[in-house]
Amino acid sequence: MSTSTRRSRTVLAALAAAVLTGGLAAPQAAADGARAADTTAVEWFDVTARTVAAAPAPTQVTNSRTWAIGWLAAARATRDVPGGLDHGQYRRAALASAVHRALTELVPGQAEQVDAAYARTLAGIPDGQAEDRGVAAGERQASLLLAERTGDGLDPASVNAPYPVPAAGPGVWQPTPPAHAPATQYGNRVAEPFALRSQSQFRLPPPPAPDSTRYAADLAEVRAYGAADSTVRGAEQTAVAQFWYGSSFTLYTEPLRVALTRSSQGLAGQTRLVALFHVASVDTQIATSDSKYAHTRWRPVTAIRTGAIEPDATWTPLHTTPAHPDYPSGHGTYSGSAEGVLTALGGARTAPFELTSPTAPGVTRTYTAWRQLSEENVDARVWSGIHTRTADEAGIALGRAVARHVLERQGELLAAR
């Protein structure tokens, strides 16, 4: 029995029991190693997605952090292979080991399921130095990164640090109806990024002044197209707004999986794709809160109900307004970041793929380019009545800028520690 197998005795015992009871197929022969190597990244993508979905944190960025830690550690562990070892076997073991270590630490309630997946991967890798050293590399990189990220300010309590509501005034954010809930994501603005030099590195310039022509046009569009009782918003526009109303983290899991399954970059390249996607996502969410709380722009519902431009105290948006400032749109920033990474590492266009949304049951939409998702996000938040077009477009630009920065620094980010 190899050193790796001895270290994993407890995990493998679960596998053996499952095989004996018919719960799992017996390990395949080493001759099938090439086929297994081709699917390892997708298998662990699905393990990560199931694990986080089964026990999600209440804050989106915390869930993005879980992905970023596990897959960045895996990318570091799989980037280079020591001489004399089988590359496929080493990288499969390193990927599984790193993500397993991160998930069992960060989502401990799902450890049994993650352990079982780990056992399946190890059982398909021949015992020997490639497996042993791959396991050790993955565990080392995950342990180092977990220690490095301790206290990074991305836990739910820190993310939702209390925000002292400013005095009301033209353009100034105030809690929005119907709940008038406290502001969320205020703490993101001081969290530790993965790649940004500072949280404010990509802080946006101020939005258009409340008495400007541009802002008047923005508000007129939201008033007309984003109202719950709008007479000008069409059925397709309403459908787009409903489709993209949910969490960006959830909505973009499938596009990333599509890009992963279609990648021809090999296991190390696939791992890099997932890692950089979520690193950019975390840093984008930090940069988003920096700009939101630097400018504290009020939401359209506040502007329309209490502002100087034809105030209407009864105006209601199609969808409930999230509890944080308007500028920039977080959906826009997330989409811009995702588009940037997927385009750079997978190409701007791809074969048609279908998406579904938890906020639009039974609806399927089809896309052929990552940019299409960004364009729909911009429109959707206006038609939902919860963002101005300026806030959406600025969000896309901010997310793309963060993605470019992360990609420029990927050599440093992916270097093994």
Short mmCIF file of C-alpha atoms in Angstrom, two decimals:
data_model
loop_
_atom_site.label_atom_id
_atom_site.label_comp_id
_atom_site.label_asym_id
_atom_site.label_seq_id
_atom_site.Cartn_x
_atom_site.Cartn_y
_atom_site.Cartn_z
CA MET A 1 0.00 0.00 0.00
CA SER A 2 1.39 3.44 -0.95
CA THR A 3 1.97 6.34 1.43
CA SER A 4 -0.98 8.16 -0.18
CA THR A 5 -3.28 5.23 0.35
CA ARG A 6 -2.29 4.92 3.99
CA ARG A 7 -3.04 8.63 4.51
CA SER A 8 -6.44 8.16 2.93
CA ARG A 9 -7.37 4.89 4.72
CA THR A 10 -10.51 6.33 6.33
CA VAL A 11 -11.78 7.84 3.11
CA LEU A 12 -11.10 4.71 1.08
CA ALA A 13 -12.91 2.54 3.62
CA ALA A 14 -16.12 4.29 2.67
CA LEU A 15 -15.45 3.49 -0.98
CA ALA A 16 -14.79 -0.17 -0.27
CA ALA A 17 -18.03 -0.48 1.65
CA ALA A 18 -19.95 1.15 -1.16
CA VAL A 19 -18.43 -1.20 -3.74
CA LEU A 20 -19.29 -4.26 -1.66
CA THR A 21 -22.89 -3.16 -1.29
CA GLY A 22 -23.27 -2.21 -4.93
CA GLY A 23 -23.39 1.51 -4.26
CA LEU A 24 -20.47 2.26 -6.61
CA ALA A 25 -18.88 0.61 -9.58
CA ALA A 26 -15.55 -1.10 -8.86
CA PRO A 27 -12.47 0.97 -9.75
CA GLN A 28 -11.62 0.80 -13.43
CA ALA A 29 -8.39 -0.55 -14.72
CA ALA A 30 -5.40 1.73 -15.19
CA ALA A 31 -5.94 1.45 -18.94
CA ASP A 32 -8.92 3.75 -18.49
CA GLY A 33 -6.75 6.43 -16.87
CA ALA A 34 -6.76 8.75 -19.89
CA ARG A 35 -10.54 8.84 -20.00
CA ALA A 36 -10.77 9.51 -16.26
CA ALA A 37 -8.18 12.27 -16.48
CA ASP A 38 -10.33 14.06 -19.05
CA THR A 39 -13.26 14.28 -16.64
CA THR A 40 -11.58 14.99 -13.31
CA ALA A 41 -11.98 18.76 -13.47
CA VAL A 42 -15.66 18.49 -14.41
CA GLU A 43 -16.25 15.90 -11.69
CA TRP A 44 -14.73 18.16 -9.03
CA PHE A 45 -16.55 21.17 -10.42
CA ASP A 46 -19.79 19.29 -9.82
CA VAL A 47 -18.65 18.19 -6.36
CA THR A 48 -17.90 21.82 -5.48
CA ALA A 49 -21.21 23.06 -6.87
CA ARG A 50 -23.21 20.42 -4.98
CA THR A 51 -21.31 21.02 -1.77
CA VAL A 52 -21.77 24.77 -1.75
CA ALA A 53 -25.42 24.51 -2.84
CA ALA A 54 -26.15 22.02 -0.05
CA ALA A 55 -24.81 24.33 2.67
CA PRO A 56 -24.50 27.82 1.23
CA ALA A 57 -23.30 30.83 3.18
CA PRO A 58 -25.89 33.62 3.43
CA THR A 59 -23.57 36.00 1.55
CA GLN A 60 -22.75 35.47 -2.12
CA VAL A 61 -19.12 36.56 -1.88
CA THR A 62 -18.47 34.01 0.89
CA ASN A 63 -19.56 31.24 -1.45
CA SER A 64 -17.36 32.67 -4.21
CA ARG A 65 -14.48 32.66 -1.70
CA THR A 66 -14.97 28.92 -1.08
CA TRP A 67 -14.63 28.22 -4.79
CA ALA A 68 -11.67 30.58 -5.13
CA ILE A 69 -9.69 29.02 -2.29
CA GLY A 70 -10.23 25.42 -3.37
CA TRP A 71 -9.59 25.93 -7.06
CA LEU A 72 -6.74 28.41 -6.74
CA ALA A 73 -4.97 25.92 -4.47
CA ALA A 74 -5.66 23.22 -7.08
CA ALA A 75 -4.35 25.44 -9.88
CA ARG A 76 -1.13 26.02 -7.96
CA ALA A 77 -0.75 22.32 -7.25
CA THR A 78 -1.40 21.21 -10.84
CA ARG A 79 0.53 23.87 -12.71
CA ASP A 80 3.91 22.10 -12.67
CA VAL A 81 4.67 18.38 -12.37
CA PRO A 82 7.92 17.07 -10.83
CA GLY A 83 10.15 15.25 -13.27
CA GLY A 84 9.75 11.53 -13.75
CA LEU A 85 6.08 11.40 -12.77
CA ASP A 86 2.99 10.64 -14.83
CA HIS A 87 1.48 14.08 -15.44
CA GLY A 88 -2.14 12.93 -15.59
CA GLN A 89 -1.99 10.88 -12.42
CA TYR A 90 -0.18 13.59 -10.49
CA ARG A 91 -2.56 16.35 -11.58
CA ARG A 92 -5.69 14.33 -10.89
CA ALA A 93 -4.49 13.57 -7.38
CA ALA A 94 -3.41 17.17 -6.78
CA LEU A 95 -6.70 18.65 -7.98
CA ALA A 96 -8.83 16.30 -5.91
CA SER A 97 -6.63 16.71 -2.85
CA ALA A 98 -6.65 20.51 -2.93
CA VAL A 99 -10.38 20.92 -3.48
CA HIS A 100 -11.17 18.17 -0.97
CA ARG A 101 -9.03 19.85 1.68
CA ALA A 102 -10.64 23.25 1.10
CA LEU A 103 -14.22 22.00 1.01
CA THR A 104 -13.97 19.87 4.13
CA GLU A 105 -12.51 22.86 5.97
CA LEU A 106 -14.93 25.48 4.67
CA VAL A 107 -18.12 23.40 4.39
CA PRO A 108 -17.62 20.83 7.17
CA GLY A 109 -21.24 19.74 7.19
CA GLN A 110 -20.75 18.18 3.75
CA ALA A 111 -17.50 16.37 4.59
CA GLU A 112 -18.96 12.88 4.22
CA GLN A 113 -20.07 13.52 0.64
CA VAL A 114 -16.79 15.24 -0.26
CA ASP A 115 -14.81 12.39 1.31
CA ALA A 116 -16.71 9.89 -0.83
CA ALA A 117 -15.92 11.83 -4.00
CA TYR A 118 -12.27 12.01 -2.98
CA ALA A 119 -12.20 8.26 -2.43
CA ARG A 120 -13.57 7.65 -5.90
CA THR A 121 -10.90 9.82 -7.50
CA LEU A 122 -8.03 8.22 -5.56
CA ALA A 123 -9.31 4.74 -6.31
CA GLY A 124 -8.98 5.47 -10.03
CA ILE A 125 -5.32 6.53 -9.75
CA PRO A 126 -2.65 3.81 -9.58
CA ASP A 127 -0.77 3.74 -6.28
CA GLY A 128 2.70 5.20 -6.53
CA GLN A 129 4.79 8.33 -6.46
CA ALA A 130 2.58 10.29 -8.86
CA GLU A 131 -0.44 9.82 -6.64
CA ASP A 132 1.49 10.33 -3.41
CA ARG A 133 3.17 13.54 -4.47
CA GLY A 134 0.04 14.89 -6.14
CA VAL A 135 -1.95 14.37 -2.95
CA ALA A 136 0.79 16.03 -0.91
CA ALA A 137 0.98 19.00 -3.28
CA GLY A 138 -2.77 19.56 -3.22
CA GLU A 139 -2.96 19.33 0.55
CA ARG A 140 -0.02 21.68 0.96
CA GLN A 141 -1.35 24.37 -1.38
CA ALA A 142 -4.83 24.23 0.14
CA SER A 143 -3.50 24.38 3.70
CA LEU A 144 -1.27 27.34 2.88
CA LEU A 145 -4.06 29.23 1.15
CA LEU A 146 -6.57 28.52 3.91
CA ALA A 147 -4.10 29.91 6.44
CA GLU A 148 -3.33 32.91 4.23
CA ARG A 149 -7.03 33.78 3.85
CA THR A 150 -7.90 33.46 7.53
CA GLY A 151 -9.46 36.71 8.70
CA ASP A 152 -9.83 38.12 5.19
CA GLY A 153 -13.13 39.80 6.02
CA LEU A 154 -15.25 37.63 3.72
CA ASP A 155 -17.19 35.79 6.41
CA PRO A 156 -20.91 36.71 6.50
CA ALA A 157 -20.70 38.84 9.65
CA SER A 158 -17.85 40.92 8.25
CA VAL A 159 -19.43 41.23 4.81
CA ASN A 160 -22.65 42.60 6.30
CA ALA A 161 -21.01 44.97 8.79
CA PRO A 162 -23.47 47.61 10.05
CA TYR A 163 -23.80 50.66 7.83
CA PRO A 164 -24.70 54.01 9.38
CA VAL A 165 -27.40 55.39 7.11
CA PRO A 166 -26.46 58.92 5.92
CA ALA A 167 -28.77 61.89 6.23
CA ALA A 168 -31.34 62.02 3.45
CA GLY A 169 -30.58 64.31 0.54
CA PRO A 170 -30.72 64.46 -3.26
CA GLY A 171 -29.03 61.37 -4.67
CA VAL A 172 -28.15 59.87 -1.27
CA TRP A 173 -28.99 56.21 -0.61
CA GLN A 174 -31.74 55.47 1.89
CA PRO A 175 -33.32 52.12 2.90
CA THR A 176 -35.87 51.10 0.29
CA PRO A 177 -39.44 49.77 0.43
CA PRO A 178 -41.12 47.57 1.28
CA ALA A 179 -38.87 46.34 4.12
CA HIS A 180 -36.59 49.37 4.47
CA ALA A 181 -33.92 46.86 5.46
CA PRO A 182 -30.41 47.79 6.62
CA ALA A 183 -27.76 48.01 3.93
CA THR A 184 -25.90 44.82 3.02
CA GLN A 185 -22.38 44.12 1.72
CA TYR A 186 -20.96 47.24 3.39
CA GLY A 187 -18.06 45.23 4.82
CA ASN A 188 -16.93 43.99 1.42
CA ARG A 189 -15.27 47.33 0.82
CA VAL A 190 -12.54 46.56 3.38
CA ALA A 191 -12.15 42.81 2.74
CA GLU A 192 -8.82 41.44 1.54
CA PRO A 193 -8.69 40.92 -2.25
CA PHE A 194 -6.87 38.06 -3.95
CA ALA A 195 -5.30 40.11 -6.75
CA LEU A 196 -6.26 43.77 -6.44
CA ARG A 197 -3.58 46.09 -5.10
CA SER A 198 -6.27 47.79 -3.02
CA GLN A 199 -10.04 47.64 -2.67
CA SER A 200 -10.31 51.04 -4.35
CA GLN A 201 -8.00 50.25 -7.29
CA PHE A 202 -10.87 50.39 -9.79
CA ARG A 203 -13.15 52.83 -7.97
CA LEU A 204 -15.54 54.34 -10.47
CA PRO A 205 -15.88 58.08 -11.06
CA PRO A 206 -19.02 59.65 -9.55
CA PRO A 207 -22.32 58.86 -11.27
CA PRO A 208 -24.24 61.59 -13.13
CA ALA A 209 -25.49 64.32 -10.80
CA PRO A 210 -29.16 64.09 -9.78
CA ASP A 211 -29.89 67.32 -11.68
CA SER A 212 -28.05 66.27 -14.88
CA THR A 213 -29.62 65.53 -18.25
CA ARG A 214 -28.15 62.02 -18.23
CA TYR A 215 -29.66 61.20 -14.87
CA ALA A 216 -33.04 62.54 -15.93
CA ALA A 217 -32.95 60.23 -18.96
CA ASP A 218 -31.91 57.27 -16.81
CA LEU A 219 -34.72 57.89 -14.37
CA ALA A 220 -37.32 58.36 -17.11
CA GLU A 221 -36.38 54.97 -18.58
CA VAL A 222 -36.65 53.18 -15.24
CA ARG A 223 -39.90 54.97 -14.39
CA ALA A 224 -41.49 53.84 -17.66
CA TYR A 225 -40.03 50.37 -18.18
CA GLY A 226 -39.31 49.26 -14.62
CA ALA A 227 -42.66 49.96 -12.98
CA ALA A 228 -44.67 47.05 -11.64
CA ASP A 229 -47.65 48.31 -13.67
CA SER A 230 -45.66 49.44 -16.72
CA THR A 231 -47.69 49.80 -19.90
CA VAL A 232 -44.63 49.98 -22.19
CA ARG A 233 -42.55 47.02 -21.02
CA GLY A 234 -43.18 44.07 -23.32
CA ALA A 235 -43.63 40.41 -22.40
CA GLU A 236 -40.10 39.50 -23.54
CA GLN A 237 -38.63 42.35 -21.51
CA THR A 238 -40.50 41.18 -18.44
CA ALA A 239 -39.26 37.64 -19.07
CA VAL A 240 -35.64 38.82 -19.27
CA ALA A 241 -36.02 40.79 -16.04
CA GLN A 242 -37.49 37.77 -14.27
CA PHE A 243 -34.82 35.41 -15.60
CA TRP A 244 -31.90 37.51 -14.35
CA TYR A 245 -33.43 38.54 -11.04
CA GLY A 246 -31.72 35.78 -9.07
CA SER A 247 -28.21 35.47 -7.64
CA SER A 248 -25.40 36.04 -10.12
CA PHE A 249 -23.39 33.38 -8.30
CA THR A 250 -26.12 30.83 -9.06
CA LEU A 251 -26.87 32.03 -12.58
CA TYR A 252 -23.23 31.90 -13.69
CA THR A 253 -22.42 28.43 -12.38
CA GLU A 254 -23.75 26.79 -15.54
CA PRO A 255 -22.00 29.11 -18.04
CA LEU A 256 -18.70 28.41 -16.28
CA ARG A 257 -19.40 24.68 -16.45
CA VAL A 258 -20.17 25.00 -20.17
CA ALA A 259 -16.83 26.73 -20.72
CA LEU A 260 -15.07 24.09 -18.62
CA THR A 261 -16.52 21.13 -20.50
CA ARG A 262 -15.59 22.72 -23.83
CA SER A 263 -12.05 23.66 -22.83
CA SER A 264 -9.21 21.97 -24.71
CA GLN A 265 -6.54 23.21 -22.30
CA GLY A 266 -6.07 19.97 -20.37
CA LEU A 267 -6.53 19.44 -16.66
CA ALA A 268 -4.18 22.22 -15.54
CA GLY A 269 -5.80 24.68 -17.93
CA GLN A 270 -9.31 23.70 -16.88
CA THR A 271 -8.38 24.13 -13.23
CA ARG A 272 -6.89 27.54 -14.00
CA LEU A 273 -10.14 28.60 -15.69
CA VAL A 274 -12.27 27.84 -12.64
CA ALA A 275 -9.73 29.34 -10.25
CA LEU A 276 -9.34 32.64 -12.10
CA PHE A 277 -13.10 32.94 -12.66
CA HIS A 278 -13.77 32.84 -8.92
CA VAL A 279 -10.74 34.89 -7.90
CA ALA A 280 -11.98 37.60 -10.27
CA SER A 281 -15.50 37.20 -8.91
CA VAL A 282 -14.40 37.75 -5.32
CA ASP A 283 -12.26 40.76 -6.18
CA THR A 284 -15.05 42.19 -8.32
CA GLN A 285 -17.50 41.99 -5.44
CA ILE A 286 -15.01 43.78 -3.20
CA ALA A 287 -14.48 46.49 -5.82
CA THR A 288 -18.25 46.76 -6.29
CA SER A 289 -18.87 47.56 -2.64
CA ASP A 290 -15.99 50.02 -2.65
CA SER A 291 -17.68 52.03 -5.40
CA LYS A 292 -21.20 51.57 -4.05
CA TYR A 293 -20.34 52.95 -0.63
CA ALA A 294 -17.97 55.61 -1.93
CA HIS A 295 -20.81 57.16 -3.95
CA THR A 296 -23.91 56.00 -1.98
CA ARG A 297 -26.24 56.73 -4.90
CA TRP A 298 -29.93 56.33 -4.10
CA ARG A 299 -32.02 53.69 -5.82
CA PRO A 300 -34.56 54.56 -8.54
CA VAL A 301 -37.51 53.92 -6.21
CA THR A 302 -36.22 56.57 -3.79
CA ALA A 303 -35.48 59.03 -6.59
CA ILE A 304 -38.89 58.59 -8.20
CA ARG A 305 -40.85 58.74 -4.96
CA THR A 306 -39.02 61.60 -3.23
CA GLY A 307 -36.83 63.33 -5.84
CA ALA A 308 -37.29 66.63 -7.59
CA ILE A 309 -38.24 65.14 -10.99
CA GLU A 310 -42.02 64.56 -11.08
CA PRO A 311 -42.18 62.73 -7.72
CA ASP A 312 -44.64 59.87 -7.50
CA ALA A 313 -45.03 58.51 -3.97
CA THR A 314 -46.85 55.39 -5.20
CA TRP A 315 -44.39 54.25 -7.87
CA THR A 316 -43.34 50.62 -7.34
CA PRO A 317 -40.66 48.64 -9.23
CA LEU A 318 -41.38 45.30 -10.90
CA HIS A 319 -38.99 43.60 -8.46
CA THR A 320 -38.07 44.36 -4.87
CA THR A 321 -34.99 46.57 -4.67
CA PRO A 322 -31.92 44.97 -3.00
CA ALA A 323 -30.67 46.69 0.16
CA HIS A 324 -27.58 48.54 -1.03
CA PRO A 325 -26.77 51.57 -3.23
CA ASP A 326 -27.50 51.77 -6.95
CA TYR A 327 -24.09 52.57 -8.45
CA PRO A 328 -22.70 50.30 -9.78
CA SER A 329 -24.98 47.33 -10.36
CA GLY A 330 -23.61 44.20 -8.68
CA HIS A 331 -25.22 42.03 -11.34
CA GLY A 332 -23.39 44.14 -13.90
CA THR A 333 -20.02 43.84 -12.20
CA TYR A 334 -20.33 40.07 -11.74
CA SER A 335 -21.38 39.66 -15.37
CA GLY A 336 -18.55 41.84 -16.66
CA SER A 337 -16.01 39.88 -14.63
CA ALA A 338 -17.39 36.55 -15.81
CA GLU A 339 -17.44 37.70 -19.42
CA GLY A 340 -13.86 38.87 -19.18
CA VAL A 341 -12.47 35.60 -17.85
CA LEU A 342 -14.58 33.33 -20.05
CA THR A 343 -13.72 35.32 -23.18
CA ALA A 344 -9.99 35.42 -22.45
CA LEU A 345 -9.70 31.74 -21.60
CA GLY A 346 -12.42 30.23 -23.79
CA GLY A 347 -13.00 32.61 -26.69
CA ALA A 348 -15.74 35.20 -27.20
CA ARG A 349 -18.18 32.79 -28.86
CA THR A 350 -19.15 29.19 -28.31
CA ALA A 351 -21.64 26.66 -29.62
CA PRO A 352 -25.20 27.32 -28.47
CA PHE A 353 -25.82 26.50 -24.81
CA GLU A 354 -28.97 26.64 -22.71
CA LEU A 355 -29.49 28.24 -19.32
CA THR A 356 -32.28 28.04 -16.77
CA SER A 357 -32.97 30.30 -13.81
CA PRO A 358 -34.43 29.62 -10.35
CA THR A 359 -36.43 32.85 -10.62
CA ALA A 360 -38.01 31.81 -13.93
CA PRO A 361 -39.11 28.16 -13.50
CA GLY A 362 -39.64 26.29 -16.74
CA VAL A 363 -37.89 28.92 -18.87
CA THR A 364 -34.83 28.10 -20.96
CA ARG A 365 -32.78 30.71 -22.78
CA THR A 366 -30.08 30.02 -25.39
CA TYR A 367 -26.79 31.86 -25.90
CA THR A 368 -23.79 31.69 -28.21
CA ALA A 369 -21.52 34.38 -26.72
CA TRP A 370 -20.58 35.38 -23.18
CA ARG A 371 -21.23 39.04 -24.03
CA GLN A 372 -24.91 38.27 -24.57
CA LEU A 373 -25.27 37.49 -20.88
CA SER A 374 -23.83 40.89 -19.98
CA GLU A 375 -26.12 42.68 -22.39
CA GLU A 376 -29.18 40.97 -20.94
CA ASN A 377 -28.06 41.79 -17.40
CA VAL A 378 -27.89 45.50 -18.26
CA ASP A 379 -31.41 45.52 -19.66
CA ALA A 380 -32.83 43.22 -17.00
CA ARG A 381 -31.99 45.43 -14.04
CA VAL A 382 -33.55 48.46 -15.72
CA TRP A 383 -36.68 46.50 -16.62
CA SER A 384 -36.84 45.20 -13.05
CA GLY A 385 -36.99 48.84 -11.92
CA ILE A 386 -34.07 48.45 -9.52
CA HIS A 387 -31.10 50.06 -11.32
CA THR A 388 -30.41 52.88 -13.73
CA ARG A 389 -28.81 52.03 -17.05
CA THR A 390 -25.76 54.04 -16.06
CA ALA A 391 -25.29 51.87 -12.95
CA ASP A 392 -25.59 48.71 -15.06
CA GLU A 393 -23.16 49.82 -17.75
CA ALA A 394 -20.65 51.08 -15.19
CA GLY A 395 -20.90 47.71 -13.47
CA ILE A 396 -20.04 45.83 -16.64
CA ALA A 397 -17.02 48.07 -17.19
CA LEU A 398 -15.82 47.61 -13.61
CA GLY A 399 -16.13 43.82 -13.77
CA ARG A 400 -14.23 43.66 -17.04
CA ALA A 401 -11.46 45.83 -15.59
CA VAL A 402 -11.04 43.56 -12.57
CA ALA A 403 -11.00 40.47 -14.81
CA ARG A 404 -8.25 41.99 -16.96
CA HIS A 405 -6.19 42.74 -13.87
CA VAL A 406 -6.61 39.21 -12.50
CA LEU A 407 -5.60 37.71 -15.84
CA GLU A 408 -2.56 39.98 -16.03
CA ARG A 409 -1.47 38.74 -12.62
CA GLN A 410 -2.23 35.07 -13.19
CA GLY A 411 1.43 34.04 -13.27
CA GLU A 412 1.89 35.37 -9.75
CA LEU A 413 -1.45 34.06 -8.55
CA LEU A 414 -0.86 30.54 -9.84
CA ALA A 415 2.73 30.15 -8.66
CA ALA A 416 3.06 27.34 -6.12
CA ARG A 417 3.91 28.40 -2.59
#
